[in-house]
Amino acid sequence: MIIKLINCIAHTVNNDATVNPFLKVVFLVNYRVSLAEKVIPATDLSVQISTAGTEASGTGNMKFMLNGALTIGTMDGAVVEMVEEAGKQNFFIFGMSTEQVKEMSKKHYDARDYVMKNKELQLIIEQLRNGFFSPDQNPDDFKLIVDILLDHDRYYTLADYDSFVEMQDLVSETYKNKQKWNRMCLLNIAKAGKFSSDRTIKEYANDIWKAVPVELSPEANMNLGEVEDQ
């Protein structure tokens, strides 16, 4: 359903004569390592939108960081560690903290409260309901998404919406200042060293496997050299 919505939005945006020269929406089919090798080095902004405290730590965002992309995201998963290394001032952090999400879960979350306070959100929900993004104008195409957002969203998506839009505006303003943007990129690259596989494997060896380094004899080193030559 989400993939269908992305492609329908792409059809709408890419065929809009006003928007088309400036913005394109593309869905990358079968995203994989070989495709990531092309996308990641070309990326200016990495978007990490998982609700704080809900996602296991991945490595994709670290790859974007190492290749000079800046991050707009929540304090979730590996973003927390990235911010610790490069400083919050070099990221575009939005949304609730893990503690705020926990507090939200104890209360009654009503997504309609956020919709009623925001005319832009009202328009988005209405467009999803009336078939605006459907090629055949079918109002039922994305009914399930609307129902989940308004009545069954355990990720509290709309609670983070205003903060996300505000931070996207800051991204746009910062991007105009090339010197500042480039400095933030360089600092992200420089501080990405912690996420090297060498450091990770060493910590696993020390803390989990309790493996002690062994010094090889000259004969063993020679044998290894022969194996590598083969």
PDB file of C-alpha atoms in Angstrom:
ATOM      1  CA  MET A   1       0.000   0.000   0.000  1.00  0.00           C
ATOM      2  CA  ILE A   2       2.817   2.429   0.870  1.00  0.00           C
ATOM      3  CA  ILE A   3       4.669   1.540  -2.341  1.00  0.00           C
ATOM      4  CA  LYS A   4       1.493   2.157  -4.310  1.00  0.00           C
ATOM      5  CA  LEU A   5       1.064   5.547  -2.622  1.00  0.00           C
ATOM      6  CA  ILE A   6       4.668   6.528  -3.409  1.00  0.00           C
ATOM      7  CA  ASN A   7       4.196   5.656  -7.074  1.00  0.00           C
ATOM      8  CA  CYS A   8       0.873   7.493  -7.238  1.00  0.00           C
ATOM      9  CA  ILE A   9       2.441  10.588  -5.664  1.00  0.00           C
ATOM     10  CA  ALA A  10       5.271  10.274  -8.198  1.00  0.00           C
ATOM     11  CA  HIS A  11       2.733  10.195 -11.039  1.00  0.00           C
ATOM     12  CA  THR A  12       0.982  13.296  -9.672  1.00  0.00           C
ATOM     13  CA  VAL A  13       4.128  15.328  -8.945  1.00  0.00           C
ATOM     14  CA  ASN A  14       6.083  14.342 -12.035  1.00  0.00           C
ATOM     15  CA  ASN A  15       3.187  15.283 -14.304  1.00  0.00           C
ATOM     16  CA  ASP A  16       2.602  18.663 -12.674  1.00  0.00           C
ATOM     17  CA  ALA A  17       3.974  21.283 -15.074  1.00  0.00           C
ATOM     18  CA  THR A  18       4.568  23.764 -12.242  1.00  0.00           C
ATOM     19  CA  VAL A  19       6.473  21.406  -9.962  1.00  0.00           C
ATOM     20  CA  ASN A  20       8.102  19.104 -12.511  1.00  0.00           C
ATOM     21  CA  PRO A  21      11.124  21.303 -13.367  1.00  0.00           C
ATOM     22  CA  PHE A  22      12.130  21.470  -9.695  1.00  0.00           C
ATOM     23  CA  LEU A  23      11.059  18.210  -8.051  1.00  0.00           C
ATOM     24  CA  LYS A  24      10.873  14.563  -9.054  1.00  0.00           C
ATOM     25  CA  VAL A  25       9.635  11.603  -7.024  1.00  0.00           C
ATOM     26  CA  VAL A  26      11.281   8.261  -7.842  1.00  0.00           C
ATOM     27  CA  PHE A  27      10.688   4.865  -6.242  1.00  0.00           C
ATOM     28  CA  LEU A  28      13.813   2.700  -6.380  1.00  0.00           C
ATOM     29  CA  VAL A  29      12.699  -0.854  -7.112  1.00  0.00           C
ATOM     30  CA  ASN A  30      14.508  -3.732  -5.374  1.00  0.00           C
ATOM     31  CA  TYR A  31      16.820  -1.523  -3.326  1.00  0.00           C
ATOM     32  CA  ARG A  32      20.011  -3.487  -2.680  1.00  0.00           C
ATOM     33  CA  VAL A  33      23.753  -3.066  -2.105  1.00  0.00           C
ATOM     34  CA  SER A  34      24.617  -2.569  -5.778  1.00  0.00           C
ATOM     35  CA  LEU A  35      21.971   0.159  -6.045  1.00  0.00           C
ATOM     36  CA  ALA A  36      23.017   1.713  -2.728  1.00  0.00           C
ATOM     37  CA  GLU A  37      26.550   2.042  -4.108  1.00  0.00           C
ATOM     38  CA  LYS A  38      25.153   4.504  -6.650  1.00  0.00           C
ATOM     39  CA  VAL A  39      22.630   6.299  -4.435  1.00  0.00           C
ATOM     40  CA  ILE A  40      24.588   6.845  -1.224  1.00  0.00           C
ATOM     41  CA  PRO A  41      27.574   8.768  -2.690  1.00  0.00           C
ATOM     42  CA  ALA A  42      25.156  11.066  -4.552  1.00  0.00           C
ATOM     43  CA  THR A  43      22.976  11.881  -1.542  1.00  0.00           C
ATOM     44  CA  ASP A  44      22.809  15.341   0.027  1.00  0.00           C
ATOM     45  CA  LEU A  45      20.265  14.557   2.750  1.00  0.00           C
ATOM     46  CA  SER A  46      19.498  11.284   4.515  1.00  0.00           C
ATOM     47  CA  VAL A  47      15.995  11.100   6.023  1.00  0.00           C
ATOM     48  CA  GLN A  48      15.602   8.868   9.106  1.00  0.00           C
ATOM     49  CA  ILE A  49      11.989   9.114  10.251  1.00  0.00           C
ATOM     50  CA  SER A  50      11.414   6.201  12.642  1.00  0.00           C
ATOM     51  CA  THR A  51       9.674   7.178  15.877  1.00  0.00           C
ATOM     52  CA  ALA A  52      12.219   7.485  18.687  1.00  0.00           C
ATOM     53  CA  GLY A  53      12.759   4.234  20.544  1.00  0.00           C
ATOM     54  CA  THR A  54      11.129   1.970  17.953  1.00  0.00           C
ATOM     55  CA  GLU A  55      13.857   0.904  15.519  1.00  0.00           C
ATOM     56  CA  ALA A  56      16.860  -1.372  15.868  1.00  0.00           C
ATOM     57  CA  SER A  57      20.143   0.297  15.011  1.00  0.00           C
ATOM     58  CA  GLY A  58      20.958  -0.068  11.315  1.00  0.00           C
ATOM     59  CA  THR A  59      24.040   0.838   9.307  1.00  0.00           C
ATOM     60  CA  GLY A  60      22.593   2.575   6.251  1.00  0.00           C
ATOM     61  CA  ASN A  61      22.528   5.986   7.926  1.00  0.00           C
ATOM     62  CA  MET A  62      26.194   5.559   8.894  1.00  0.00           C
ATOM     63  CA  LYS A  63      27.068   4.946   5.245  1.00  0.00           C
ATOM     64  CA  PHE A  64      25.321   8.176   4.281  1.00  0.00           C
ATOM     65  CA  MET A  65      27.250  10.002   7.020  1.00  0.00           C
ATOM     66  CA  LEU A  66      30.591   8.591   5.852  1.00  0.00           C
ATOM     67  CA  ASN A  67      29.841   9.707   2.291  1.00  0.00           C
ATOM     68  CA  GLY A  68      29.068  13.288   3.310  1.00  0.00           C
ATOM     69  CA  ALA A  69      25.269  13.337   3.453  1.00  0.00           C
ATOM     70  CA  LEU A  70      23.651  15.272   6.275  1.00  0.00           C
ATOM     71  CA  THR A  71      20.863  13.684   8.295  1.00  0.00           C
ATOM     72  CA  ILE A  72      17.380  14.859   9.145  1.00  0.00           C
ATOM     73  CA  GLY A  73      15.985  12.402  11.635  1.00  0.00           C
ATOM     74  CA  THR A  74      14.672  11.470  15.034  1.00  0.00           C
ATOM     75  CA  MET A  75      16.822  10.482  17.996  1.00  0.00           C
ATOM     76  CA  ASP A  76      16.422   6.801  17.233  1.00  0.00           C
ATOM     77  CA  GLY A  77      18.654   3.878  16.335  1.00  0.00           C
ATOM     78  CA  ALA A  78      22.159   4.682  15.155  1.00  0.00           C
ATOM     79  CA  VAL A  79      21.314   8.387  14.804  1.00  0.00           C
ATOM     80  CA  VAL A  80      21.781   8.669  18.569  1.00  0.00           C
ATOM     81  CA  GLU A  81      25.381   7.448  18.277  1.00  0.00           C
ATOM     82  CA  MET A  82      26.029   9.606  15.220  1.00  0.00           C
ATOM     83  CA  VAL A  83      24.876  12.710  17.081  1.00  0.00           C
ATOM     84  CA  GLU A  84      27.110  11.801  20.018  1.00  0.00           C
ATOM     85  CA  GLU A  85      30.101  11.725  17.678  1.00  0.00           C
ATOM     86  CA  ALA A  86      29.496  14.738  15.427  1.00  0.00           C
ATOM     87  CA  GLY A  87      27.345  16.949  17.671  1.00  0.00           C
ATOM     88  CA  LYS A  88      23.655  17.766  17.449  1.00  0.00           C
ATOM     89  CA  GLN A  89      24.463  21.079  15.760  1.00  0.00           C
ATOM     90  CA  ASN A  90      25.573  19.125  12.690  1.00  0.00           C
ATOM     91  CA  PHE A  91      22.270  17.274  12.343  1.00  0.00           C
ATOM     92  CA  PHE A  92      18.659  18.231  11.732  1.00  0.00           C
ATOM     93  CA  ILE A  93      16.917  16.504  14.630  1.00  0.00           C
ATOM     94  CA  PHE A  94      13.128  16.570  14.886  1.00  0.00           C
ATOM     95  CA  GLY A  95      10.349  14.830  16.749  1.00  0.00           C
ATOM     96  CA  MET A  96       9.760  13.414  20.186  1.00  0.00           C
ATOM     97  CA  SER A  97      12.467  11.913  22.345  1.00  0.00           C
ATOM     98  CA  THR A  98      12.245   8.306  23.538  1.00  0.00           C
ATOM     99  CA  GLU A  99      11.049   9.561  26.930  1.00  0.00           C
ATOM    100  CA  GLN A 100       8.331  11.680  25.321  1.00  0.00           C
ATOM    101  CA  VAL A 101       7.184   8.707  23.246  1.00  0.00           C
ATOM    102  CA  LYS A 102       6.915   6.616  26.420  1.00  0.00           C
ATOM    103  CA  GLU A 103       4.841   9.349  28.047  1.00  0.00           C
ATOM    104  CA  MET A 104       2.657   9.534  24.938  1.00  0.00           C
ATOM    105  CA  SER A 105       2.004   5.794  25.167  1.00  0.00           C
ATOM    106  CA  LYS A 106       0.643   6.242  28.700  1.00  0.00           C
ATOM    107  CA  LYS A 107      -1.857   8.841  27.530  1.00  0.00           C
ATOM    108  CA  HIS A 108      -4.652   8.714  24.988  1.00  0.00           C
ATOM    109  CA  TYR A 109      -3.134   9.629  21.624  1.00  0.00           C
ATOM    110  CA  ASP A 110      -5.746  11.101  19.297  1.00  0.00           C
ATOM    111  CA  ALA A 111      -4.306  11.820  15.857  1.00  0.00           C
ATOM    112  CA  ARG A 112      -7.334  13.961  15.017  1.00  0.00           C
ATOM    113  CA  ASP A 113      -6.183  16.540  17.553  1.00  0.00           C
ATOM    114  CA  TYR A 114      -3.078  17.150  15.436  1.00  0.00           C
ATOM    115  CA  VAL A 115      -5.058  17.210  12.204  1.00  0.00           C
ATOM    116  CA  MET A 116      -7.546  19.756  13.528  1.00  0.00           C
ATOM    117  CA  LYS A 117      -4.727  22.113  14.556  1.00  0.00           C
ATOM    118  CA  ASN A 118      -2.950  22.005  11.196  1.00  0.00           C
ATOM    119  CA  LYS A 119      -4.586  23.050   7.913  1.00  0.00           C
ATOM    120  CA  GLU A 120      -1.820  21.421   5.892  1.00  0.00           C
ATOM    121  CA  LEU A 121      -2.464  18.085   7.587  1.00  0.00           C
ATOM    122  CA  GLN A 122      -6.186  18.513   7.002  1.00  0.00           C
ATOM    123  CA  LEU A 123      -5.502  18.949   3.286  1.00  0.00           C
ATOM    124  CA  ILE A 124      -3.224  15.899   3.163  1.00  0.00           C
ATOM    125  CA  ILE A 125      -5.805  13.666   4.843  1.00  0.00           C
ATOM    126  CA  GLU A 126      -8.526  14.999   2.551  1.00  0.00           C
ATOM    127  CA  GLN A 127      -6.410  14.352  -0.561  1.00  0.00           C
ATOM    128  CA  LEU A 128      -5.768  10.790   0.577  1.00  0.00           C
ATOM    129  CA  ARG A 129      -9.484  10.348   1.153  1.00  0.00           C
ATOM    130  CA  ASN A 130     -10.826  11.867  -2.059  1.00  0.00           C
ATOM    131  CA  GLY A 131      -8.566  10.054  -4.522  1.00  0.00           C
ATOM    132  CA  PHE A 132      -6.427  13.084  -5.393  1.00  0.00           C
ATOM    133  CA  PHE A 133      -3.347  10.870  -5.757  1.00  0.00           C
ATOM    134  CA  SER A 134      -5.194   7.988  -7.457  1.00  0.00           C
ATOM    135  CA  PRO A 135      -4.893   7.785 -11.258  1.00  0.00           C
ATOM    136  CA  ASP A 136      -8.555   6.729 -11.461  1.00  0.00           C
ATOM    137  CA  GLN A 137      -9.651   9.103  -8.657  1.00  0.00           C
ATOM    138  CA  ASN A 138     -10.721   6.142  -6.515  1.00  0.00           C
ATOM    139  CA  PRO A 139     -11.409   7.436  -2.972  1.00  0.00           C
ATOM    140  CA  ASP A 140     -10.919   3.954  -1.502  1.00  0.00           C
ATOM    141  CA  ASP A 141      -7.352   3.440  -2.742  1.00  0.00           C
ATOM    142  CA  PHE A 142      -5.712   4.798   0.397  1.00  0.00           C
ATOM    143  CA  LYS A 143      -8.537   4.465   2.892  1.00  0.00           C
ATOM    144  CA  LEU A 144      -6.495   1.930   4.877  1.00  0.00           C
ATOM    145  CA  ILE A 145      -3.601   4.382   5.286  1.00  0.00           C
ATOM    146  CA  VAL A 146      -5.964   7.098   6.515  1.00  0.00           C
ATOM    147  CA  ASP A 147      -7.609   4.683   8.953  1.00  0.00           C
ATOM    148  CA  ILE A 148      -4.229   3.637  10.362  1.00  0.00           C
ATOM    149  CA  LEU A 149      -2.984   7.220  10.676  1.00  0.00           C
ATOM    150  CA  LEU A 150      -6.114   8.391  12.475  1.00  0.00           C
ATOM    151  CA  ASP A 151      -7.117   5.376  14.559  1.00  0.00           C
ATOM    152  CA  HIS A 152      -4.411   2.718  14.780  1.00  0.00           C
ATOM    153  CA  ASP A 153      -1.028   4.446  14.610  1.00  0.00           C
ATOM    154  CA  ARG A 154       1.220   3.071  17.344  1.00  0.00           C
ATOM    155  CA  TYR A 155       4.084   5.196  16.012  1.00  0.00           C
ATOM    156  CA  TYR A 156       2.291   8.522  16.671  1.00  0.00           C
ATOM    157  CA  THR A 157       3.305   9.766  13.222  1.00  0.00           C
ATOM    158  CA  LEU A 158       1.231  12.940  13.192  1.00  0.00           C
ATOM    159  CA  ALA A 159       2.597  14.035  16.573  1.00  0.00           C
ATOM    160  CA  ASP A 160       5.991  14.556  14.903  1.00  0.00           C
ATOM    161  CA  TYR A 161       4.639  16.223  11.757  1.00  0.00           C
ATOM    162  CA  ASP A 162       4.994  19.894  12.727  1.00  0.00           C
ATOM    163  CA  SER A 163       8.515  19.339  14.010  1.00  0.00           C
ATOM    164  CA  PHE A 164       9.477  17.546  10.789  1.00  0.00           C
ATOM    165  CA  VAL A 165       8.200  20.360   8.576  1.00  0.00           C
ATOM    166  CA  GLU A 166       9.940  22.972  10.717  1.00  0.00           C
ATOM    167  CA  MET A 167      13.231  21.099  10.450  1.00  0.00           C
ATOM    168  CA  GLN A 168      12.820  20.678   6.681  1.00  0.00           C
ATOM    169  CA  ASP A 169      12.511  24.459   6.434  1.00  0.00           C
ATOM    170  CA  LEU A 170      15.794  24.752   8.345  1.00  0.00           C
ATOM    171  CA  VAL A 171      17.370  22.265   5.911  1.00  0.00           C
ATOM    172  CA  SER A 172      16.336  24.482   2.993  1.00  0.00           C
ATOM    173  CA  GLU A 173      17.756  27.602   4.623  1.00  0.00           C
ATOM    174  CA  THR A 174      21.001  25.881   5.588  1.00  0.00           C
ATOM    175  CA  TYR A 175      21.481  24.460   2.087  1.00  0.00           C
ATOM    176  CA  LYS A 176      21.555  28.001   0.707  1.00  0.00           C
ATOM    177  CA  ASN A 177      24.614  28.684   2.874  1.00  0.00           C
ATOM    178  CA  LYS A 178      27.105  26.508   1.000  1.00  0.00           C
ATOM    179  CA  GLN A 179      29.981  27.199   3.378  1.00  0.00           C
ATOM    180  CA  LYS A 180      27.953  26.119   6.415  1.00  0.00           C
ATOM    181  CA  TRP A 181      26.494  23.097   4.628  1.00  0.00           C
ATOM    182  CA  ASN A 182      29.909  21.923   3.426  1.00  0.00           C
ATOM    183  CA  ARG A 183      31.400  22.399   6.887  1.00  0.00           C
ATOM    184  CA  MET A 184      28.665  20.240   8.412  1.00  0.00           C
ATOM    185  CA  CYS A 185      29.305  17.578   5.753  1.00  0.00           C
ATOM    186  CA  LEU A 186      33.044  17.533   6.449  1.00  0.00           C
ATOM    187  CA  LEU A 187      32.495  17.290  10.208  1.00  0.00           C
ATOM    188  CA  ASN A 188      30.152  14.345   9.694  1.00  0.00           C
ATOM    189  CA  ILE A 189      32.747  12.564   7.558  1.00  0.00           C
ATOM    190  CA  ALA A 190      35.530  13.318  10.036  1.00  0.00           C
ATOM    191  CA  LYS A 191      33.509  11.991  12.972  1.00  0.00           C
ATOM    192  CA  ALA A 192      32.364   8.804  11.230  1.00  0.00           C
ATOM    193  CA  GLY A 193      35.536   6.915  12.159  1.00  0.00           C
ATOM    194  CA  LYS A 194      33.921   5.275  15.185  1.00  0.00           C
ATOM    195  CA  PHE A 195      31.686   3.277  12.877  1.00  0.00           C
ATOM    196  CA  SER A 196      34.522   1.443  11.127  1.00  0.00           C
ATOM    197  CA  SER A 197      34.321  -2.353  11.034  1.00  0.00           C
ATOM    198  CA  ASP A 198      37.785  -2.545  12.664  1.00  0.00           C
ATOM    199  CA  ARG A 199      36.551  -0.842  15.827  1.00  0.00           C
ATOM    200  CA  THR A 200      33.338  -2.863  15.845  1.00  0.00           C
ATOM    201  CA  ILE A 201      35.090  -6.227  15.526  1.00  0.00           C
ATOM    202  CA  LYS A 202      37.631  -5.281  18.203  1.00  0.00           C
ATOM    203  CA  GLU A 203      34.831  -4.413  20.654  1.00  0.00           C
ATOM    204  CA  TYR A 204      33.006  -7.664  19.877  1.00  0.00           C
ATOM    205  CA  ALA A 205      36.243  -9.579  20.462  1.00  0.00           C
ATOM    206  CA  ASN A 206      36.901  -7.836  23.785  1.00  0.00           C
ATOM    207  CA  ASP A 207      33.394  -7.505  25.222  1.00  0.00           C
ATOM    208  CA  ILE A 208      31.434 -10.448  23.811  1.00  0.00           C
ATOM    209  CA  TRP A 209      33.756 -13.173  22.592  1.00  0.00           C
ATOM    210  CA  LYS A 210      36.431 -12.429  25.232  1.00  0.00           C
ATOM    211  CA  ALA A 211      38.988 -13.276  22.563  1.00  0.00           C
ATOM    212  CA  VAL A 212      42.616 -12.411  23.278  1.00  0.00           C
ATOM    213  CA  PRO A 213      44.934 -11.393  20.411  1.00  0.00           C
ATOM    214  CA  VAL A 214      47.529 -14.031  19.590  1.00  0.00           C
ATOM    215  CA  GLU A 215      50.948 -13.179  18.229  1.00  0.00           C
ATOM    216  CA  LEU A 216      51.805 -15.449  15.320  1.00  0.00           C
ATOM    217  CA  SER A 217      55.218 -17.017  14.991  1.00  0.00           C
ATOM    218  CA  PRO A 218      57.378 -16.130  11.965  1.00  0.00           C
ATOM    219  CA  GLU A 219      56.634 -19.589  10.539  1.00  0.00           C
ATOM    220  CA  ALA A 220      52.875 -19.060  10.833  1.00  0.00           C
ATOM    221  CA  ASN A 221      53.149 -15.669   9.152  1.00  0.00           C
ATOM    222  CA  MET A 222      55.065 -17.272   6.296  1.00  0.00           C
ATOM    223  CA  ASN A 223      52.404 -19.960   5.922  1.00  0.00           C
ATOM    224  CA  LEU A 224      49.671 -17.330   5.813  1.00  0.00           C
ATOM    225  CA  GLY A 225      51.597 -15.503   3.123  1.00  0.00           C
ATOM    226  CA  GLU A 226      51.750 -18.663   1.045  1.00  0.00           C
ATOM    227  CA  VAL A 227      47.990 -19.179   1.393  1.00  0.00           C
ATOM    228  CA  GLU A 228      47.293 -15.589   0.302  1.00  0.00           C
ATOM    229  CA  ASP A 229      49.554 -16.016  -2.728  1.00  0.00           C
ATOM    230  CA  GLN A 230      47.544 -19.046  -3.788  1.00  0.00           C
TER     231      GLN A 230
END
